[in-house]
XYZ file of N, CA, C and O in Angstrom:
336
model
N 100.852 102.692 99.173
C 101.690 103.003 100.084
C 101.661 101.714 100.924
O 102.402 102.138 102.490
N 100.635 101.361 101.601
C 100.552 100.221 102.839
C 101.553 99.079 102.606
O 101.962 98.954 103.477
N 101.918 98.434 101.445
C 103.183 97.564 101.128
C 104.267 98.100 101.209
O 105.319 98.009 102.520
N 104.325 99.636 100.731
C 105.443 99.892 100.731
C 106.389 100.308 102.540
O 107.332 100.179 102.775
N 105.379 100.877 103.065
C 105.259 101.293 104.650
C 106.097 100.036 105.963
O 106.352 99.860 106.260
N 104.862 99.116 105.638
C 104.844 97.516 105.732
C 106.337 96.553 105.596
O 107.247 96.155 106.790
N 106.560 97.278 104.651
C 108.218 95.944 103.932
C 109.155 97.123 104.640
O 110.394 97.132 105.048
N 109.329 98.477 104.620
C 109.727 99.324 105.129
C 109.949 98.946 106.826
O 110.997 99.078 107.614
N 108.804 98.857 107.327
C 108.432 98.846 108.758
C 109.417 97.586 109.199
O 110.325 97.269 110.370
N 109.515 95.888 108.436
C 109.782 94.791 108.155
C 111.620 94.970 108.486
O 111.971 94.693 109.485
N 111.724 95.979 107.434
C 113.379 95.610 107.565
C 113.878 96.313 108.316
O 115.001 96.177 108.676
N 113.478 97.822 108.947
C 114.112 98.512 109.941
C 114.124 97.599 111.566
O 114.842 97.831 112.264
N 112.930 96.937 111.343
C 113.176 95.932 112.482
C 113.941 94.861 112.441
O 114.582 94.560 113.853
N 113.992 93.987 111.695
C 115.454 92.920 111.973
C 116.599 93.924 111.983
O 117.255 93.473 112.691
N 117.050 95.399 110.765
C 117.557 95.522 111.323
C 118.241 95.898 113.015
O 119.326 95.766 112.917
N 117.062 96.271 113.064
C 117.691 97.211 114.723
C 117.527 95.687 115.471
O 118.622 95.770 116.870
N 117.032 94.595 115.932
C 117.288 93.675 116.364
C 118.177 92.712 116.397
O 118.631 92.370 117.121
N 119.088 93.179 114.609
C 120.804 92.269 114.456
C 121.350 93.550 115.305
O 122.313 93.135 115.673
N 121.168 94.999 115.839
C 122.373 95.458 116.185
C 122.027 95.553 117.918
O 122.998 96.250 118.295
N 121.184 94.652 118.512
C 121.018 94.322 119.589
C 122.364 93.428 120.191
O 123.081 93.776 120.996
N 122.927 92.524 119.335
C 123.619 91.894 119.365
C 124.975 92.310 119.884
O 125.760 92.138 120.836
N 125.522 93.739 118.558
C 126.744 94.638 119.193
C 126.828 95.226 120.097
O 127.715 95.363 120.611
N 125.097 96.241 120.553
C 124.896 97.222 121.638
C 125.113 96.243 122.714
O 125.818 96.647 123.644
N 124.649 95.090 123.188
C 124.582 94.072 123.983
C 126.910 94.250 124.500
O 127.284 94.288 125.613
N 127.306 92.994 123.275
C 128.848 93.156 123.477
C 129.476 94.627 123.924
O 130.519 94.565 124.833
N 128.946 95.441 123.080
C 129.645 96.749 123.396
C 129.402 97.551 125.253
O 129.850 98.615 125.878
N 128.208 97.141 125.719
C 127.762 96.837 127.117
C 126.961 98.414 126.951
O 126.932 99.225 127.561
N 126.385 98.414 125.785
C 125.525 99.623 125.895
C 123.878 99.439 126.137
O 122.711 99.882 126.134
N 123.858 98.510 126.379
C 122.185 97.722 127.106
C 122.143 98.403 128.415
O 122.264 97.345 129.299
N 122.319 99.454 128.835
C 122.391 99.499 130.499
C 121.201 99.843 130.760
O 119.623 100.365 130.126
N 120.599 99.801 132.523
C 118.954 100.291 132.603
C 118.569 101.381 132.244
O 117.783 101.505 132.112
N 119.663 102.001 132.496
C 119.564 103.512 131.963
C 118.827 103.561 130.775
O 117.364 104.460 130.122
N 119.910 102.961 129.726
C 119.432 103.069 128.106
C 118.216 102.452 128.284
O 117.145 103.084 127.238
N 118.065 101.561 128.479
C 116.386 100.647 128.639
C 115.107 101.153 128.946
O 114.221 101.632 128.318
N 115.553 102.054 130.207
C 114.667 102.612 130.863
C 113.917 103.757 129.904
O 113.170 104.065 129.739
N 115.106 104.563 128.996
C 115.148 105.356 127.674
C 114.145 104.895 126.937
O 112.602 105.490 126.279
N 114.271 104.091 126.391
C 113.726 103.162 125.576
C 112.174 102.211 125.916
O 111.385 102.643 125.111
N 112.244 102.540 126.990
C 110.159 102.090 127.111
C 109.630 103.283 127.890
O 108.252 103.188 126.799
N 110.317 104.174 128.101
C 109.939 105.954 127.912
C 109.328 105.864 126.505
O 107.944 106.631 126.452
N 109.950 105.452 125.597
C 109.470 106.128 123.688
C 109.110 105.154 123.301
O 108.475 105.319 122.088
N 108.365 104.090 124.011
C 107.429 103.259 123.480
C 106.051 103.858 123.274
O 105.134 104.080 122.214
N 105.412 104.668 124.098
C 104.053 105.266 123.789
C 103.804 106.183 122.581
O 103.283 106.367 121.686
N 104.773 107.174 122.717
C 105.535 107.980 121.233
C 105.670 107.508 120.192
O 105.437 107.490 119.236
N 105.726 106.206 120.411
C 106.827 105.405 118.896
C 105.088 105.128 118.233
O 104.547 104.975 117.272
N 104.119 104.337 119.685
C 103.316 103.916 119.052
C 102.388 105.114 118.093
O 101.708 104.446 117.420
N 101.855 105.872 119.417
C 101.082 107.194 118.504
C 101.912 107.773 117.127
O 101.348 107.686 116.075
N 103.482 107.628 117.316
C 103.964 108.260 115.510
C 103.566 106.434 114.280
O 102.914 107.152 113.418
N 103.092 105.626 114.796
C 103.063 104.022 113.891
C 101.062 104.493 113.809
O 100.623 104.816 112.613
N 100.644 104.759 114.645
C 99.310 105.971 114.597
C 98.997 106.556 113.943
O 98.043 106.185 112.824
N 99.514 107.326 113.993
C 99.440 108.618 112.671
C 100.091 108.443 111.127
O 99.565 108.643 110.812
N 101.179 107.941 111.136
C 100.848 107.196 110.266
C 100.301 106.669 109.224
O 100.200 106.554 107.747
N 99.998 105.985 109.375
C 98.692 104.415 109.093
C 97.745 105.682 108.968
O 97.179 105.168 107.444
N 97.175 106.288 109.994
C 95.845 107.249 109.687
C 96.589 108.023 108.058
O 95.886 108.579 107.651
N 97.763 109.126 108.019
C 98.129 109.296 106.927
C 97.936 108.317 105.817
O 97.304 108.970 104.819
N 98.906 106.977 106.424
C 99.047 106.751 104.473
C 97.895 106.336 104.104
O 97.474 106.346 102.548
N 96.678 105.972 104.679
C 94.954 105.781 104.648
C 94.981 106.772 103.840
O 93.881 106.712 102.758
N 95.048 107.993 104.300
C 94.083 108.917 103.006
C 94.515 110.126 102.261
O 94.326 110.554 101.654
N 96.533 109.459 102.048
C 97.235 110.204 101.186
C 97.076 109.470 99.552
O 96.556 108.738 99.434
N 96.578 110.011 98.588
C 96.576 109.351 97.384
C 98.105 108.928 96.537
O 98.840 110.012 97.420
N 97.785 107.622 96.190
C 99.233 106.780 96.033
C 99.934 107.979 95.230
O 101.254 107.651 96.150
N 100.051 108.239 94.470
C 100.397 109.237 93.494
C 101.248 110.145 94.745
O 102.380 110.546 94.235
N 100.673 110.798 95.317
C 101.951 111.587 95.982
C 102.368 111.758 96.942
O 103.419 111.588 97.282
N 101.635 110.191 97.640
C 103.165 110.025 98.465
C 104.472 109.273 97.860
O 105.365 108.905 98.661
N 103.608 108.476 96.671
C 105.132 107.772 96.079
C 106.113 109.109 95.837
O 107.534 109.088 95.660
N 105.577 110.112 94.564
C 106.154 111.800 95.062
C 106.790 112.537 96.259
O 107.804 112.377 96.263
N 106.352 112.117 96.804
C 106.847 112.823 98.596
C 107.570 111.833 99.357
O 108.669 112.576 99.634
N 107.799 110.144 98.470
C 108.819 109.909 99.076
C 110.322 109.962 97.994
O 110.967 109.449 98.844
N 110.188 110.285 96.608
C 110.852 110.118 96.104
C 111.613 111.286 96.479
O 112.720 111.523 96.354
N 111.109 112.281 96.491
C 111.717 113.607 96.780
C 112.484 113.768 98.262
O 113.378 114.342 98.146
N 111.661 112.969 99.151
C 112.391 112.423 100.893
C 114.007 112.390 100.780
O 114.531 112.500 100.819
N 113.785 111.194 100.037
C 114.432 110.759 99.618
C 115.743 111.096 98.883
O 117.243 111.051 99.346
N 115.711 112.167 97.920
C 115.823 112.514 97.086
C 117.330 113.551 97.866
O 118.150 113.676 98.241
N 115.829 114.092 98.797
C 117.144 115.629 99.846
C 117.521 114.942 100.800
O 118.690 115.424 101.261
N 117.782 113.987 101.167
C 118.201 112.791 102.321
C 119.448 111.831 101.757
O 121.073 112.679 102.192
N 119.521 111.451 100.298
C 120.152 111.654 100.211
C 121.675 113.103 99.083
O 122.826 112.219 99.743
N 121.060 114.078 99.279
C 121.819 115.317 98.600
C 122.654 115.450 100.301
O 123.586 116.144 100.238
N 121.766 115.084 101.085
C 122.300 116.126 102.879
C 123.496 114.839 102.851
O 124.199 115.516 103.592
N 123.438 113.822 103.095
C 124.521 112.491 103.205
C 125.620 113.157 102.307
O 126.749 112.537 102.621
N 125.192 113.090 101.172
C 126.432 113.519 100.040
C 127.397 114.667 100.673
O 128.653 114.641 100.451
N 126.540 115.647 101.128
C 127.004 116.865 100.909
C 127.881 116.628 102.516
O 128.901 116.769 102.717
N 127.169 115.966 103.341
C 128.511 115.466 104.767
C 129.397 114.970 104.698
O 130.650 114.644 105.246
N 129.527 113.660 103.511
C 130.551 113.154 102.539
C 131.181 113.728 102.329
O 132.895 113.578 102.685
N 131.130 114.761 102.270
C 132.214 115.853 101.136
C 132.946 116.229 101.914
O 133.902 117.040 101.221
N 132.394 117.326 103.159
C 133.013 117.921 103.715
C 133.931 117.251 105.052
O 134.136 116.363 105.406
């Protein structure tokens, strides 16, 4: 679970860093937008701490079953939205 969570975190960090270039070129990095992002740093860090706490206490089999079902539900939702 720690390897999965770490890999996912690194992947999304790189993905979001790459998004900064088009956001900046579209003028979406305003002072107000950056202020909101700065305000959300504390809840984000609390979420990371809570996630680490949970991952360290969950059995690996339950973690992987939960992730598999969560991905299935999200996939079905995306397919449903695409069909509408």
